Coordinates of C-alpha atoms in Angstrom, one line a residue:
M3 CA 46.2 146.5 85.5
P4 CA 45.9 150.0 86.9
F5 CA 46.4 151.6 83.5
D6 CA 45.8 151.0 79.8
L7 CA 48.7 150.0 77.5
T8 CA 50.0 152.6 74.9
N9 CA 49.7 151.6 71.3
A10 CA 53.5 151.3 71.1
Q11 CA 53.5 148.9 74.0
K12 CA 50.7 146.8 72.3
R13 CA 52.7 146.8 69.1
V14 CA 55.8 145.6 70.8
L15 CA 54.0 142.9 72.6
K16 CA 52.5 141.6 69.3
E17 CA 56.1 141.4 67.9
I18 CA 57.1 139.4 70.9
R19 CA 54.1 137.1 70.8
K20 CA 54.8 136.4 67.0
D21 CA 58.4 135.6 67.9
V22 CA 57.7 133.1 70.7
A23 CA 54.9 131.4 68.8
S24 CA 57.0 130.9 65.6
G25 CA 58.8 128.0 67.0
A26 CA 62.2 129.7 66.5
H27 CA 64.3 131.2 69.3
M28 CA 63.5 134.9 70.1
N29 CA 66.5 137.2 70.4
R30 CA 65.0 140.7 70.6
L31 CA 66.3 144.1 71.8
L32 CA 63.6 146.4 73.2
Q33 CA 64.5 150.2 73.1
G34 CA 62.2 152.6 75.0
D35 CA 63.1 156.0 76.3
V36 CA 63.2 156.5 80.0
G37 CA 59.7 156.0 81.5
S38 CA 58.1 154.6 78.4
G39 CA 56.9 151.5 80.2
K40 CA 59.4 148.7 79.3
T41 CA 58.9 146.9 82.7
I42 CA 55.1 146.2 81.9
V43 CA 56.1 144.7 78.5
A44 CA 58.6 142.5 80.2
L45 CA 56.1 141.3 82.8
L46 CA 53.5 140.6 80.2
S47 CA 56.1 138.6 78.2
M48 CA 56.9 136.6 81.3
L49 CA 53.3 135.8 81.9
L50 CA 53.1 134.5 78.3
A51 CA 55.9 132.0 79.3
I52 CA 54.3 131.1 82.6
D53 CA 51.0 130.5 80.9
N54 CA 52.7 127.9 78.7
G55 CA 54.2 126.1 81.7
F56 CA 57.6 127.8 81.8
Q57 CA 59.6 129.8 84.2
A58 CA 60.9 133.5 83.6
T59 CA 63.7 135.6 84.9
I60 CA 64.9 139.3 84.8
M61 CA 68.4 140.3 85.4
A62 CA 69.2 143.9 86.3
P63 CA 72.6 145.5 86.7
T64 CA 72.2 146.9 90.3
E65 CA 70.7 145.6 93.5
I66 CA 68.6 148.8 93.8
L67 CA 67.1 148.2 90.3
A68 CA 66.5 144.5 90.9
T69 CA 64.8 145.2 94.2
Q70 CA 62.7 147.8 92.5
H71 CA 61.6 145.3 89.7
Y72 CA 60.8 142.8 92.4
H73 CA 58.6 145.2 94.4
A74 CA 56.8 146.6 91.3
I75 CA 56.2 143.2 89.8
S76 CA 55.0 141.5 93.1
E77 CA 52.6 144.5 93.5
L78 CA 51.1 144.0 90.0
L79 CA 50.8 140.2 90.5
E80 CA 49.6 140.2 94.0
T81 CA 46.1 138.8 93.2
M82 CA 47.6 136.0 91.0
D83 CA 48.8 132.7 92.5
L84 CA 52.4 133.1 91.4
N85 CA 55.7 132.5 93.2
I86 CA 58.1 135.4 92.7
D87 CA 61.6 135.7 94.4
L88 CA 64.7 138.0 94.5
L89 CA 68.3 136.9 94.2
T90 CA 71.1 139.4 94.8
G91 CA 74.5 139.3 96.3
S92 CA 73.3 140.2 99.8
V93 CA 70.8 137.2 100.0
K94 CA 71.8 135.0 102.9
T95 CA 73.0 131.4 102.2
K96 CA 69.8 129.7 103.8
K97 CA 67.4 131.8 101.5
R98 CA 69.7 131.1 98.5
R99 CA 69.4 127.3 99.0
E100 CA 65.6 127.7 99.1
I101 CA 65.7 129.7 95.9
H102 CA 67.9 127.1 94.1
Q103 CA 65.6 124.3 95.3
N104 CA 62.4 126.1 94.3
L105 CA 63.9 126.9 90.9
E106 CA 64.9 123.3 90.2
D107 CA 61.7 121.7 91.3
G108 CA 59.6 124.3 89.3
T109 CA 57.7 125.9 92.2
L110 CA 59.3 129.3 91.5
D111 CA 57.6 131.1 88.6
I112 CA 59.6 134.4 88.3
L113 CA 63.2 135.0 89.6
I114 CA 64.4 138.5 89.6
G115 CA 68.1 139.4 90.3
T116 CA 71.5 140.8 89.6
H117 CA 74.7 139.1 88.3
A118 CA 74.0 136.6 91.1
L119 CA 71.7 134.8 88.6
L120 CA 74.8 133.8 86.6
E121 CA 76.4 131.6 89.3
D122 CA 76.6 128.0 88.3
K123 CA 74.4 126.9 91.2
V124 CA 71.4 128.7 89.8
Q125 CA 69.6 126.1 87.5
F126 CA 66.0 126.3 86.3
K127 CA 63.6 123.5 85.8
N128 CA 62.4 124.9 82.6
L129 CA 63.3 128.6 81.8
G130 CA 61.1 130.0 79.0
I131 CA 62.2 133.6 78.8
A132 CA 65.3 135.5 80.2
I133 CA 65.0 139.3 80.2
I134 CA 68.2 141.5 80.6
D135 CA 67.6 145.0 81.7
E136 CA 69.9 147.9 80.9
Q137 CA 71.6 145.6 78.4
H138 CA 74.7 147.8 78.0
R139 CA 75.8 147.0 81.5
F140 CA 76.3 143.3 80.6
G141 CA 78.7 141.6 78.1
V142 CA 77.7 139.1 75.5
A143 CA 79.5 136.4 77.6
Q144 CA 77.1 137.1 80.4
R145 CA 74.0 136.9 78.1
S146 CA 75.2 133.6 76.8
K147 CA 75.6 132.3 80.4
L148 CA 71.9 132.8 80.9
W149 CA 71.2 130.6 77.9
K150 CA 73.0 127.7 79.6
K151 CA 70.6 127.7 82.6
N152 CA 68.3 125.3 80.8
T153 CA 68.4 122.2 78.6
T154 CA 66.7 124.2 75.9
V155 CA 67.7 127.7 75.1
P156 CA 65.3 130.3 76.5
H157 CA 63.8 133.2 74.6
I158 CA 65.9 136.4 75.2
L159 CA 64.6 139.9 75.5
V160 CA 67.2 142.6 76.2
M161 CA 66.0 146.1 77.2
T162 CA 67.7 149.4 77.2
A163 CA 66.7 152.9 78.0
T164 CA 69.7 154.3 76.3
P165 CA 68.4 154.9 72.8
I166 CA 70.7 153.7 70.1
P167 CA 70.4 155.2 66.5
R168 CA 68.9 152.3 64.4
T169 CA 72.0 152.3 62.1
L170 CA 74.3 151.9 65.0
A171 CA 72.0 149.4 66.6
M172 CA 72.1 147.1 63.5
S173 CA 76.0 146.9 63.8
V174 CA 76.2 146.6 67.5
Y175 CA 73.3 144.2 68.0
G176 CA 73.2 142.6 64.6
D177 CA 72.1 139.3 66.2
L178 CA 69.0 140.8 67.7
D179 CA 65.6 141.9 66.2
I180 CA 64.8 145.4 67.3
S181 CA 61.5 146.7 68.9
V182 CA 61.0 150.3 69.9
I183 CA 58.6 151.9 72.3
D184 CA 58.3 155.4 71.0
E185 CA 55.5 156.9 73.0
L186 CA 55.2 157.9 76.6
P187 CA 52.3 156.9 78.8
P188 CA 49.5 159.6 78.8
G189 CA 49.5 162.2 81.5
R190 CA 53.4 162.5 81.5
K191 CA 54.5 166.1 81.3
E192 CA 57.8 166.9 79.6
V193 CA 60.6 167.6 82.1
K194 CA 61.6 171.3 81.9
T195 CA 65.5 171.4 81.8
V196 CA 67.7 174.5 82.5
H197 CA 71.4 175.2 82.6
R198 CA 72.7 177.3 85.6
F199 CA 76.2 178.3 86.6
D200 CA 77.5 177.5 90.2
S201 CA 77.0 181.2 91.0
N202 CA 73.3 180.7 90.8
R203 CA 73.4 178.1 93.5
L204 CA 71.3 180.3 96.1
S205 CA 68.5 180.7 93.6
V206 CA 68.5 176.9 92.9
F207 CA 68.3 176.3 96.7
K208 CA 65.4 178.7 96.9
F209 CA 63.6 176.8 94.0
M210 CA 64.2 173.5 95.8
K211 CA 62.6 175.0 99.0
D212 CA 59.5 176.2 97.0
E213 CA 59.1 172.7 95.5
I214 CA 59.5 170.9 98.9
K215 CA 57.0 173.3 100.4
K216 CA 54.5 172.0 97.7
G217 CA 55.2 168.5 99.0
R218 CA 57.6 167.4 96.3
Q219 CA 61.0 165.7 96.7
V220 CA 64.4 166.5 95.1
Y221 CA 67.5 164.6 93.9
I222 CA 70.9 166.1 93.9
V223 CA 73.6 164.0 92.0
Y224 CA 77.4 164.4 92.2
P225 CA 79.9 162.8 89.8
L226 CA 82.6 161.7 92.4
I227 CA 82.7 160.3 95.9
Q228 CA 86.0 161.4 97.1
E229 CA 87.7 164.6 96.0
S230 CA 90.4 164.0 93.4
E231 CA 93.5 166.1 93.7
V232 CA 93.6 166.9 90.1
M233 CA 90.1 168.0 89.8
D234 CA 88.6 170.4 92.3
Y235 CA 85.2 168.9 92.4
K236 CA 82.6 169.3 95.0
D237 CA 82.6 165.9 96.0
L238 CA 79.6 164.2 97.5
M239 CA 80.5 164.7 101.2
D240 CA 81.2 168.4 100.7
G241 CA 78.0 168.7 98.9
Y242 CA 76.1 166.9 101.5
E243 CA 77.4 169.2 104.2
S244 CA 76.5 172.4 102.4
V245 CA 73.1 171.0 101.5
S246 CA 72.6 170.1 105.2
R247 CA 73.5 173.6 106.3
E248 CA 71.1 175.2 103.8
F249 CA 68.3 172.5 104.7
P250 CA 68.7 172.0 108.5
T251 CA 66.8 169.3 110.5
P252 CA 64.2 168.8 111.8
K253 CA 62.5 170.9 109.1
Y254 CA 64.2 168.9 106.3
Q255 CA 65.4 165.4 106.1
I256 CA 68.1 164.2 103.7
S257 CA 69.1 160.7 102.4
I258 CA 72.4 159.9 101.1
V259 CA 73.4 157.1 98.7
H260 CA 76.6 156.1 97.0
G261 CA 78.5 153.1 95.7
Q262 CA 80.7 152.5 98.7
M263 CA 77.8 151.9 101.0
K264 CA 76.6 148.3 102.1
P265 CA 73.7 147.2 100.0
A266 CA 71.4 147.1 103.1
D267 CA 72.3 150.7 104.1
K268 CA 71.7 151.8 100.4
E269 CA 68.3 150.1 100.4
Y270 CA 67.4 151.7 103.9
E271 CA 68.2 155.2 102.6
M272 CA 66.4 154.6 99.3
Q273 CA 63.3 153.3 101.1
R274 CA 63.2 156.4 103.3
F275 CA 63.1 158.5 100.2
V276 CA 60.5 156.3 98.5
K277 CA 58.3 156.6 101.6
G278 CA 58.7 160.4 101.6
E279 CA 60.4 160.4 104.9
T280 CA 63.2 162.4 103.4
Q281 CA 62.7 165.3 100.9
I282 CA 66.1 165.3 99.5
M283 CA 68.3 162.5 98.1
V284 CA 71.9 163.3 97.7
A285 CA 73.6 160.7 95.6
T286 CA 76.2 159.7 93.1
T287 CA 75.2 158.0 89.7
V288 CA 74.2 154.9 91.7
I289 CA 70.6 156.2 91.1
E290 CA 71.0 156.6 87.3
V291 CA 69.1 153.6 86.4
G292 CA 65.6 152.6 87.3
V293 CA 64.7 154.4 90.5
N294 CA 61.0 155.3 90.5
V295 CA 59.7 157.7 92.8
P296 CA 56.7 159.6 91.3
N297 CA 56.7 162.3 93.9
A298 CA 60.3 163.4 93.1
S299 CA 60.0 166.3 90.7
V300 CA 63.4 168.1 90.8
M301 CA 66.7 166.6 89.6
I302 CA 69.8 168.8 90.3
I303 CA 73.0 167.5 88.6
E304 CA 76.2 169.0 90.0
S305 CA 79.3 169.5 87.7
S306 CA 76.9 168.3 84.9
E307 CA 79.6 169.0 82.3
R308 CA 81.4 165.9 83.7
F309 CA 78.6 163.5 82.6
G310 CA 78.1 162.0 79.3
L311 CA 74.8 162.8 77.3
S312 CA 73.2 159.3 77.8
Q313 CA 74.0 159.5 81.6
L314 CA 72.4 163.0 81.8
H315 CA 69.4 161.7 80.0
Q316 CA 69.1 158.7 82.2
L317 CA 69.4 160.9 85.4
R318 CA 66.7 163.3 84.0
G319 CA 64.5 160.3 83.5
R320 CA 64.3 159.8 87.3
V321 CA 61.9 162.7 87.5
G322 CA 58.7 163.4 85.5
R323 CA 57.2 160.1 86.6
G324 CA 54.1 161.5 88.3
A325 CA 51.5 164.0 87.2
D326 CA 53.4 167.1 88.5
Q327 CA 55.6 169.3 86.3
S328 CA 59.2 168.2 86.9
Y329 CA 62.4 170.1 86.5
C330 CA 66.0 169.2 85.7
V331 CA 68.7 171.8 86.6
L332 CA 72.2 171.2 85.2
L333 CA 74.7 173.1 87.3
S334 CA 78.2 173.7 86.0
S335 CA 81.4 175.8 86.3
Y336 CA 82.0 178.7 83.8
K337 CA 85.0 176.7 82.4
L338 CA 83.1 174.7 79.7
S339 CA 84.7 172.9 76.8
E340 CA 83.0 173.2 73.4
E341 CA 81.8 169.7 73.7
G342 CA 80.5 170.4 77.3
K343 CA 78.5 173.4 76.0
T344 CA 77.0 171.3 73.2
R345 CA 75.9 168.5 75.6
L346 CA 74.3 170.9 78.0
K347 CA 72.6 172.9 75.2
T348 CA 71.3 169.5 73.7
M349 CA 69.8 168.5 77.1
V350 CA 68.0 171.9 77.4
E351 CA 66.6 171.8 73.9
T352 CA 65.2 168.2 73.8
T353 CA 64.0 165.3 75.9
D354 CA 63.9 162.9 72.9
G355 CA 66.4 160.2 73.8
F356 CA 66.9 159.2 70.0
K357 CA 67.9 162.9 69.1
I358 CA 70.2 162.9 72.1
A359 CA 71.7 159.6 71.0
E360 CA 72.4 161.1 67.4
V361 CA 74.1 164.0 68.9
D362 CA 76.2 161.6 71.2
L363 CA 77.1 159.7 68.2
K364 CA 78.4 162.7 66.3
S365 CA 80.5 163.8 69.3

């Protein structure tokens, strides 16, 4: 591996290894703050299963995240003779049949996918471990559907980057043992977070230009796609137009991603940003989960008072993934409710997901 595991990752892996060696069925929740390295723990747990002659699977809530897991895991395992595949809603019928066949005859070691994994046609030869990423996006019924993919019930590891206070976790996930990764990989700098009002937009744009000049990339996230009559929000398209005026081509290139795009178009735009062909990504909360671009160092959240705390925390977690100092700018109107003020103040004061979860629970 290109890096050493943190002590927290090693501790969690020991807990998982103890579970799977005990002869009992593992049902474990892995909590780890944004960027704490849950994917590598998931990967090593899958290798444990494969080493013992079983297959493994990861289910993610969005196609963007599933695709990203697929690329990251394929890259880490490229020197190993393992068969890995990706199954999402946009996979063509011919390829699907091939995946179904390889799963049933055991030639496929790791299958990564979205809800598409839950279809009845998807049957494994011997599934040893099923990992569910961003657990809160899936219901218990969906979790139990994965159990039926096999004659024997696979070990289950559910992961979440939305920290849950332990007391609440016990009542919500009473059926699960809990592991926590409570340290970030070395070399990660804390993301600096500031709150600015809409009237400061020009200075925010200037800050973006300075960062882009240093070779960095920027996310700008909007809460809505279409303007609602009731709320006068800068919807995504308006925002995109004003950003385009301020950052004209050919000097600047801008990607746009939202939930109403076709998966292939979304993937194309994401890849342009990942490769550094575009410096700015204008998006809705589609990018909340799991997007990993180490060169992106600025996250601008428009109408930030409209987002919940855990969502703001997730979005902020998209930056600060490289060695550079990263920034999160929360833009809001002057009309803030008390609750809105508390949320933005909490975000500025702390990057600790568990503290944020405690405040969220109180409100």
